[in-house]
mmCIF file with all atom_site columns, C-alpha atoms in Angstrom:
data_model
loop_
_atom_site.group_PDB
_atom_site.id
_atom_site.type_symbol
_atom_site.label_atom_id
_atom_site.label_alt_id
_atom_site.label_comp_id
_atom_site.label_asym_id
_atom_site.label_entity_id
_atom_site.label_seq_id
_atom_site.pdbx_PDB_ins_code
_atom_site.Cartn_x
_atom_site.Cartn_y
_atom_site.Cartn_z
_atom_site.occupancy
_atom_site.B_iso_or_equiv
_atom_site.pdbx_formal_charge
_atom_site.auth_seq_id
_atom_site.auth_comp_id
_atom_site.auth_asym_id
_atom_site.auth_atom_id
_atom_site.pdbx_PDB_model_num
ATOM 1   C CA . UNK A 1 1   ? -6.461  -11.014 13.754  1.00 67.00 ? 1   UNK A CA 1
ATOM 2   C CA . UNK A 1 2   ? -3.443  -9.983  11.616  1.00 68.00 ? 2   UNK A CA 1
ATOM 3   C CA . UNK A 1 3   ? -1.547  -13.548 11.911  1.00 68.00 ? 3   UNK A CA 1
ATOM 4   C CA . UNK A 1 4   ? -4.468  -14.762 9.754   1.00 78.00 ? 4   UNK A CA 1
ATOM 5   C CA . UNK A 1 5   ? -4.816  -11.613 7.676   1.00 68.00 ? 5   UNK A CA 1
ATOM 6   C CA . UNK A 1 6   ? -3.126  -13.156 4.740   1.00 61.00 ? 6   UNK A CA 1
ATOM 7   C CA . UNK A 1 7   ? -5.348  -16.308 4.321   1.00 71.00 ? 7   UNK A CA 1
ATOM 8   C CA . UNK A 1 8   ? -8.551  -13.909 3.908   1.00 65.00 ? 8   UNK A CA 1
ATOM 9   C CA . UNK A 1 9   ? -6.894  -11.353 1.771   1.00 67.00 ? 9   UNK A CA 1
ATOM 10  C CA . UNK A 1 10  ? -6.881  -12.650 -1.980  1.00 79.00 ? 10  UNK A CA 1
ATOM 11  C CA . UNK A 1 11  ? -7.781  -9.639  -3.547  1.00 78.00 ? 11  UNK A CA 1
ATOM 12  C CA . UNK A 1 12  ? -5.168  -7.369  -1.677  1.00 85.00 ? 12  UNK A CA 1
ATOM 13  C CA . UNK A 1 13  ? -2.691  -9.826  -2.359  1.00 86.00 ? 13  UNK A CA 1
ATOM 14  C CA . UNK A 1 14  ? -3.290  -9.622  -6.380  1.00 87.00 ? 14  UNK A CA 1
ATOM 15  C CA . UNK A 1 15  ? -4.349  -6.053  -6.001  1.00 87.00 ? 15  UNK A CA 1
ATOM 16  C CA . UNK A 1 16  ? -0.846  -5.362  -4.433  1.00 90.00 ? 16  UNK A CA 1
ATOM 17  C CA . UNK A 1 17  ? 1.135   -7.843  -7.100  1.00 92.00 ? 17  UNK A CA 1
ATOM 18  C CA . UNK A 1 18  ? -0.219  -5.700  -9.975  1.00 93.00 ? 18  UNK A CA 1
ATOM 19  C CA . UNK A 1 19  ? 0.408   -2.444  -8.776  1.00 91.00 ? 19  UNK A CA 1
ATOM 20  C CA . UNK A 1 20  ? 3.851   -3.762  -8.125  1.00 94.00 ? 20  UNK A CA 1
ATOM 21  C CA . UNK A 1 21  ? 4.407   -4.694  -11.234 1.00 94.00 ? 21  UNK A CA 1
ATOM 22  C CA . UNK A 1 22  ? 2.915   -0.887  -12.902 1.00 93.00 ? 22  UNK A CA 1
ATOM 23  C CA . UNK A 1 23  ? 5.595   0.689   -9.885  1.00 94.00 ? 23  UNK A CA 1
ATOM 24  C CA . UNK A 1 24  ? 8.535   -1.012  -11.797 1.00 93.00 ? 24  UNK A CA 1
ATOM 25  C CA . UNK A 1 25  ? 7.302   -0.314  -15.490 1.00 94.00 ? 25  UNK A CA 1
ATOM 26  C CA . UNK A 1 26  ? 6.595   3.308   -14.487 1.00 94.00 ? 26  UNK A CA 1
ATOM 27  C CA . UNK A 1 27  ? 8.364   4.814   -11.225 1.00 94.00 ? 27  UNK A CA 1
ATOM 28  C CA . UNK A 1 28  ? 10.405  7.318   -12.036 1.00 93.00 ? 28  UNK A CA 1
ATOM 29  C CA . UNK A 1 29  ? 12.896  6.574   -8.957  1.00 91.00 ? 29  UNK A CA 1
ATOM 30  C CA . UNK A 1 30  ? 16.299  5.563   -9.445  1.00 88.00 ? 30  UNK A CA 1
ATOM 31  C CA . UNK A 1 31  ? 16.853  4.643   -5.635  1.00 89.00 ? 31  UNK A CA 1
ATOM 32  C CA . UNK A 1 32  ? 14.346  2.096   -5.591  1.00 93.00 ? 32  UNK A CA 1
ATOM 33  C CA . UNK A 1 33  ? 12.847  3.476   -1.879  1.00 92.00 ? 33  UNK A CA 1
ATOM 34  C CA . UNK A 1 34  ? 9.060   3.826   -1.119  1.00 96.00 ? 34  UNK A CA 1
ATOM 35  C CA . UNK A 1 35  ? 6.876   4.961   1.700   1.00 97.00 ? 35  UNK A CA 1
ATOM 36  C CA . UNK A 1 36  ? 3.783   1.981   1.579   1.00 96.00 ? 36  UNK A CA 1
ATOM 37  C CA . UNK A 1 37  ? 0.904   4.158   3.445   1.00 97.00 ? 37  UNK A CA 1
ATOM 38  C CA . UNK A 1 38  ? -1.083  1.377   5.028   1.00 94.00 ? 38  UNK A CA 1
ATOM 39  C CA . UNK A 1 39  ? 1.486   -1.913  3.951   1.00 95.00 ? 39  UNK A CA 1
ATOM 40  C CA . UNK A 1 40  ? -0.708  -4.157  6.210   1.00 94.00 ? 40  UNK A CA 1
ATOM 41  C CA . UNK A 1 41  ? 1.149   -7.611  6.132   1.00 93.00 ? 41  UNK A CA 1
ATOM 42  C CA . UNK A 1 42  ? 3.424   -6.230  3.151   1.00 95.00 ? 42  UNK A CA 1
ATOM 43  C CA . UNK A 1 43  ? 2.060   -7.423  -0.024  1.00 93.00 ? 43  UNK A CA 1
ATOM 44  C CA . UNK A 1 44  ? 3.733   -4.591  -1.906  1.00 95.00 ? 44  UNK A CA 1
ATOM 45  C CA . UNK A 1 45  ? 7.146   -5.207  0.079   1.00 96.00 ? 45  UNK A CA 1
ATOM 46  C CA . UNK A 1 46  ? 7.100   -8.697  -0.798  1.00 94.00 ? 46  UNK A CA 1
ATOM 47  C CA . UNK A 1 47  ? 5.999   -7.765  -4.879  1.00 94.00 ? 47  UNK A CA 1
ATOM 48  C CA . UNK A 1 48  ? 8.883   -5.451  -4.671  1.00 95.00 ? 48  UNK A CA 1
ATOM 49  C CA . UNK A 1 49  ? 12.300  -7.298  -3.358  1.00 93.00 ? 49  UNK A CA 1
ATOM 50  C CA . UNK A 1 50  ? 14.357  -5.205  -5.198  1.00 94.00 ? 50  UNK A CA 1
ATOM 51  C CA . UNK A 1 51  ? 13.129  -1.917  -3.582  1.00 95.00 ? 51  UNK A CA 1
ATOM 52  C CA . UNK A 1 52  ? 13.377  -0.435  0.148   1.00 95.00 ? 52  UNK A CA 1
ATOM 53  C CA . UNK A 1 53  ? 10.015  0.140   1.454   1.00 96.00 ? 53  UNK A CA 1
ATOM 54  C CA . UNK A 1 54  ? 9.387   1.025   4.196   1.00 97.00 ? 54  UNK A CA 1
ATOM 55  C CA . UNK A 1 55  ? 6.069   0.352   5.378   1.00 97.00 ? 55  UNK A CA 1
ATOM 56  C CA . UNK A 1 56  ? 3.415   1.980   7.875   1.00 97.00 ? 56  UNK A CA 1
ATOM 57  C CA . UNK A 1 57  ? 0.557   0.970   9.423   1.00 96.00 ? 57  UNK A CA 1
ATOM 58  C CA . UNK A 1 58  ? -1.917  2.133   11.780  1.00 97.00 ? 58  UNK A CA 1
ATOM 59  C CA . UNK A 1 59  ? -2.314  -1.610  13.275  1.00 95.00 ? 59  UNK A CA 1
ATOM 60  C CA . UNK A 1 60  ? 0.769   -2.826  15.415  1.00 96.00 ? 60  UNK A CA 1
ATOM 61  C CA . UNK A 1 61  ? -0.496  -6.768  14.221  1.00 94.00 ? 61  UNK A CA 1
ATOM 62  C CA . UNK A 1 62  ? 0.141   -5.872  10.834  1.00 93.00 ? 62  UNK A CA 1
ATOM 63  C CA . UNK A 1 63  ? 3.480   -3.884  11.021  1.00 96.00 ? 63  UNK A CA 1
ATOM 64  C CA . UNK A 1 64  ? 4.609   -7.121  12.747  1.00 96.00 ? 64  UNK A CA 1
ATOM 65  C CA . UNK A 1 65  ? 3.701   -9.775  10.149  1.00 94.00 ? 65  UNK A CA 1
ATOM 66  C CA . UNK A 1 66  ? 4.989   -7.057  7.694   1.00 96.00 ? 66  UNK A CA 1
ATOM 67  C CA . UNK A 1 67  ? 8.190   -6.642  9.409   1.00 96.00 ? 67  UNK A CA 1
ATOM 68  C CA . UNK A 1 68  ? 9.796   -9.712  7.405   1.00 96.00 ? 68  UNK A CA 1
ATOM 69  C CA . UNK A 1 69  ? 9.936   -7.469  4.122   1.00 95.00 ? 69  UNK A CA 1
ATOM 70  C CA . UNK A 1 70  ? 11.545  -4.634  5.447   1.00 93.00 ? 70  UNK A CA 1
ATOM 71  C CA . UNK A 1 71  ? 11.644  -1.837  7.873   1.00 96.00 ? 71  UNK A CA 1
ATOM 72  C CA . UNK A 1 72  ? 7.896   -0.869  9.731   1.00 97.00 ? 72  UNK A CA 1
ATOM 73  C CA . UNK A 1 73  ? 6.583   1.826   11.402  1.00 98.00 ? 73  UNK A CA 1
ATOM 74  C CA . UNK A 1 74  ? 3.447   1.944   13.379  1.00 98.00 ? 74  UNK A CA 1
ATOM 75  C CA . UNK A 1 75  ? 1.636   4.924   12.642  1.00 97.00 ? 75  UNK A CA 1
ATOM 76  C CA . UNK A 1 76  ? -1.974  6.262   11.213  1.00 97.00 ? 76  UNK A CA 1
ATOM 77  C CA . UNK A 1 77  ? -1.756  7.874   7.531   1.00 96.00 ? 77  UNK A CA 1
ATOM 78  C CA . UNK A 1 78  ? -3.236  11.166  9.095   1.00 96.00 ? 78  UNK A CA 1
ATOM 79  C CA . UNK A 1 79  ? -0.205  12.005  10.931  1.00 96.00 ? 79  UNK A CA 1
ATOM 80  C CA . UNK A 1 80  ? 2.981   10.411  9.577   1.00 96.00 ? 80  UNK A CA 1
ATOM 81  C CA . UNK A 1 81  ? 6.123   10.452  11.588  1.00 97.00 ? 81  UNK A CA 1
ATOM 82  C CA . UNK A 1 82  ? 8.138   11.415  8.542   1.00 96.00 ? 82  UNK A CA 1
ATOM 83  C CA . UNK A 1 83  ? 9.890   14.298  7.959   1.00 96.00 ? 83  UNK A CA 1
ATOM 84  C CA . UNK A 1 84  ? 8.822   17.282  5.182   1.00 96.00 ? 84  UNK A CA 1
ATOM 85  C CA . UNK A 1 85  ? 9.827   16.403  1.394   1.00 95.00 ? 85  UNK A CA 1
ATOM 86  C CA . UNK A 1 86  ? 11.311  13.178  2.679   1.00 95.00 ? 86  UNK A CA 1
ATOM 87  C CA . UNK A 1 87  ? 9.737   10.827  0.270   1.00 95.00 ? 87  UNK A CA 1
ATOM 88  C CA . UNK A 1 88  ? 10.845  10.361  -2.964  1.00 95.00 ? 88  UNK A CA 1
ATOM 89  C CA . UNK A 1 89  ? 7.669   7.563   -3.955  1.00 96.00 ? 89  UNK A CA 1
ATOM 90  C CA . UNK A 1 90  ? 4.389   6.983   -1.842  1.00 96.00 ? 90  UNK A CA 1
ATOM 91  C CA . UNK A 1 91  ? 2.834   4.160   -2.373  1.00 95.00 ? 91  UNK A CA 1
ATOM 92  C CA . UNK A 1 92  ? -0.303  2.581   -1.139  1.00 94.00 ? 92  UNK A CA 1
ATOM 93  C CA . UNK A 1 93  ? -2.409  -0.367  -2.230  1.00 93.00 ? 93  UNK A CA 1
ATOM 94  C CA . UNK A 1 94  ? -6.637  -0.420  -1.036  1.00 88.00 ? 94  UNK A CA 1
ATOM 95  C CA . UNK A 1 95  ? -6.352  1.547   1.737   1.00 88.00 ? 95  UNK A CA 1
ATOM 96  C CA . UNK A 1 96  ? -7.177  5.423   1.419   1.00 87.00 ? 96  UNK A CA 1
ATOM 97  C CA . UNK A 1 97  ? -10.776 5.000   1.060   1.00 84.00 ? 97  UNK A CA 1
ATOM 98  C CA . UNK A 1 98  ? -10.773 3.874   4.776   1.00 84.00 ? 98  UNK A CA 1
ATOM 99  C CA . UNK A 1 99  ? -9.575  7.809   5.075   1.00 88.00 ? 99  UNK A CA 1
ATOM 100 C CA . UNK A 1 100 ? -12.261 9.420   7.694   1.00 88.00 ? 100 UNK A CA 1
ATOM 101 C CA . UNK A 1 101 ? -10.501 12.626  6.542   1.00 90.00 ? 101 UNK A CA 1
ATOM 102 C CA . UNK A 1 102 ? -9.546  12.493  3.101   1.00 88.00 ? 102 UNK A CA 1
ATOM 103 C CA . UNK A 1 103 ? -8.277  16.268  2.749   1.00 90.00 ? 103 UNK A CA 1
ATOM 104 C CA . UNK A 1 104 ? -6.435  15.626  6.175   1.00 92.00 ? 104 UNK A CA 1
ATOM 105 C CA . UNK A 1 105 ? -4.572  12.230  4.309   1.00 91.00 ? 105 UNK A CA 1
ATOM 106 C CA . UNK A 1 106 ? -3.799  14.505  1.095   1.00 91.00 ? 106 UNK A CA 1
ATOM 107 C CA . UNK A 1 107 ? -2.106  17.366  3.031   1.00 93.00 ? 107 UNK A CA 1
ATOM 108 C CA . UNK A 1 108 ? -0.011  14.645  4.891   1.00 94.00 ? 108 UNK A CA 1
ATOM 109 C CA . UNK A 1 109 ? 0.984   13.069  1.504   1.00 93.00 ? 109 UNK A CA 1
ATOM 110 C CA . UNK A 1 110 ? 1.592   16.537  -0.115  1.00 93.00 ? 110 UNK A CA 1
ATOM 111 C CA . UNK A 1 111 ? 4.260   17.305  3.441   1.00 94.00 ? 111 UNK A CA 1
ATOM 112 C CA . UNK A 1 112 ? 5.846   14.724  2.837   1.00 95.00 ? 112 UNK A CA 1
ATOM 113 C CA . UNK A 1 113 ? 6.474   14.009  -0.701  1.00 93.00 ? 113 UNK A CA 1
ATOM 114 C CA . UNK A 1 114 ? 9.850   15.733  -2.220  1.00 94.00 ? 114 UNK A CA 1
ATOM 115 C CA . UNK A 1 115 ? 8.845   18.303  -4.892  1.00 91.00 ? 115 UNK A CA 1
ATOM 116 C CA . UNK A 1 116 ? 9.805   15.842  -7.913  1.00 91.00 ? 116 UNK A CA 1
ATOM 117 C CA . UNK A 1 117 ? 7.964   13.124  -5.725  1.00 93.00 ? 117 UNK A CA 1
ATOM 118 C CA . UNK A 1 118 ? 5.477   10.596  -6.794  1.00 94.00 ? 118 UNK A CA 1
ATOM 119 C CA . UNK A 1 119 ? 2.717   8.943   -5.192  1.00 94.00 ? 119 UNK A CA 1
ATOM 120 C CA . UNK A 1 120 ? 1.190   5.877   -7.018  1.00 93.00 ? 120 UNK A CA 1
ATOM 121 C CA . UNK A 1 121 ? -2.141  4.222   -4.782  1.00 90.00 ? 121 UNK A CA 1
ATOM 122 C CA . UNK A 1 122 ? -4.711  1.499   -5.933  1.00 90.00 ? 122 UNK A CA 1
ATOM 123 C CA . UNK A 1 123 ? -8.477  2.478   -4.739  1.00 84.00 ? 123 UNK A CA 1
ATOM 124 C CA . UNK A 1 124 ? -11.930 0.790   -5.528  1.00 79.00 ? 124 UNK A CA 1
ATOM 125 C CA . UNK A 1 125 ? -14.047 3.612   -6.724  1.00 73.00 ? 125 UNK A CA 1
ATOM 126 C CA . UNK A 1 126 ? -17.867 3.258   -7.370  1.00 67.00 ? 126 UNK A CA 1
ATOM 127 C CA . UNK A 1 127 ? -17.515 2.226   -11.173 1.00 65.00 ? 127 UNK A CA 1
ATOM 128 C CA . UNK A 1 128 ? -14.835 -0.181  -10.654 1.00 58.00 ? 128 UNK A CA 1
ATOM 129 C CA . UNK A 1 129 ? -17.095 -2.217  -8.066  1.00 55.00 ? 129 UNK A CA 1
ATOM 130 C CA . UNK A 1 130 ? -18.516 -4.393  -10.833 1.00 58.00 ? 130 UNK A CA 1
ATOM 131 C CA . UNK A 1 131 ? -14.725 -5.804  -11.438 1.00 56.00 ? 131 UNK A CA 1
ATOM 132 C CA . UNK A 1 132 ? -14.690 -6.847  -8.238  1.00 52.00 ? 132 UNK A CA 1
ATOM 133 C CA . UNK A 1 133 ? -16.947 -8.853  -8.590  1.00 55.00 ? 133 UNK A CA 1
ATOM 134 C CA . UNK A 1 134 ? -15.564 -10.446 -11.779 1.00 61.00 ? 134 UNK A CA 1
ATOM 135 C CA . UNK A 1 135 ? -12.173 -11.299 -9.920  1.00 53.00 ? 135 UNK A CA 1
ATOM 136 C CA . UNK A 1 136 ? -13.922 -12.972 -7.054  1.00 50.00 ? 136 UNK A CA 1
ATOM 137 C CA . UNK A 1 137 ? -15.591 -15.225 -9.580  1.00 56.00 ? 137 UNK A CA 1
ATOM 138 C CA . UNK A 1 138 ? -12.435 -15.973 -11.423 1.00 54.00 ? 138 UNK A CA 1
ATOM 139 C CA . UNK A 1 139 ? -9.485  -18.651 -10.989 1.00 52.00 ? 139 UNK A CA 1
ATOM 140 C CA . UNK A 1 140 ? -7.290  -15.864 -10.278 1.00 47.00 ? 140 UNK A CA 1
ATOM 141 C CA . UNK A 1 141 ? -9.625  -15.564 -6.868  1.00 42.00 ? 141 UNK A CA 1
ATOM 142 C CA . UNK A 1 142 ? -9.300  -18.655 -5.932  1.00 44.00 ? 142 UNK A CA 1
ATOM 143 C CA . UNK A 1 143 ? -6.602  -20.456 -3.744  1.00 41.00 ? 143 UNK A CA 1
#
């Protein structure tokens, strides 16, 4: 249930604040506006106040508790309702690994993005597993 998303998501929440913080030491854009592929409840929205983000996901639950933190659209990352070169920044926090069509999700990106774009995501990937682990026995983890 996406009202209680936020009490069960620890990791996303410090996944998202990091990222957040690597988007403002090394984004490139001057506007300050992002696409968030897959915002969920908004973590990156809420890391980012000074930026306009505007955030989709495929589940209606989250775009509403996301819709606090800026404008939402409801949509799956396969077929984006956004028009060709339109996005300046993508960004996206542990989400396209749930991708059932990977190349589908990279051609959709690739429409999208304007050619001096730049897409920044956070995945877990097979080696990085073992961190995981690490931050879920830290302080950091914990409430």
């Amino acid at each position: 249930m996406a009202s209680r998303y936020n009490e069960y998501a620890k990791l996303q929440k410090i996944v998202a604040q990091d990222m957040a913080e690597w988007i403002v030491a090394h984004s490139q854009n001057k506007q300050k506006a992002a696409f968030d592929i897959g915002a969920g409840t908004g973590f990156l929205a809420q890391s980012l106040p000074n930026w306009n983000i505007t955030q989709l996901d495929i589940a209606w639950g989250m775009c509403q508790q996301a819709q606090p933190y800026g404008r939402v659209i409801n949509a799956d990352m396969h077929q984006l309702p956004i028009k060709a070169d339109a996005a300046q920044t993508i960004i996206s926090s542990l989400t396209w690994q749930w991708s059932d069509n990977p190349d589908q999700l990279v051609q959709e990106i690739a429409r999208i993005m304007a050619p001096d774009g730049e897409v920044m995501g956070a995945i877990p990937v097979t080696k990085s597993l073992h961190l995981l682990k690490e931050v879920i026995g830290s302080n950091r983890f914990k409430k």
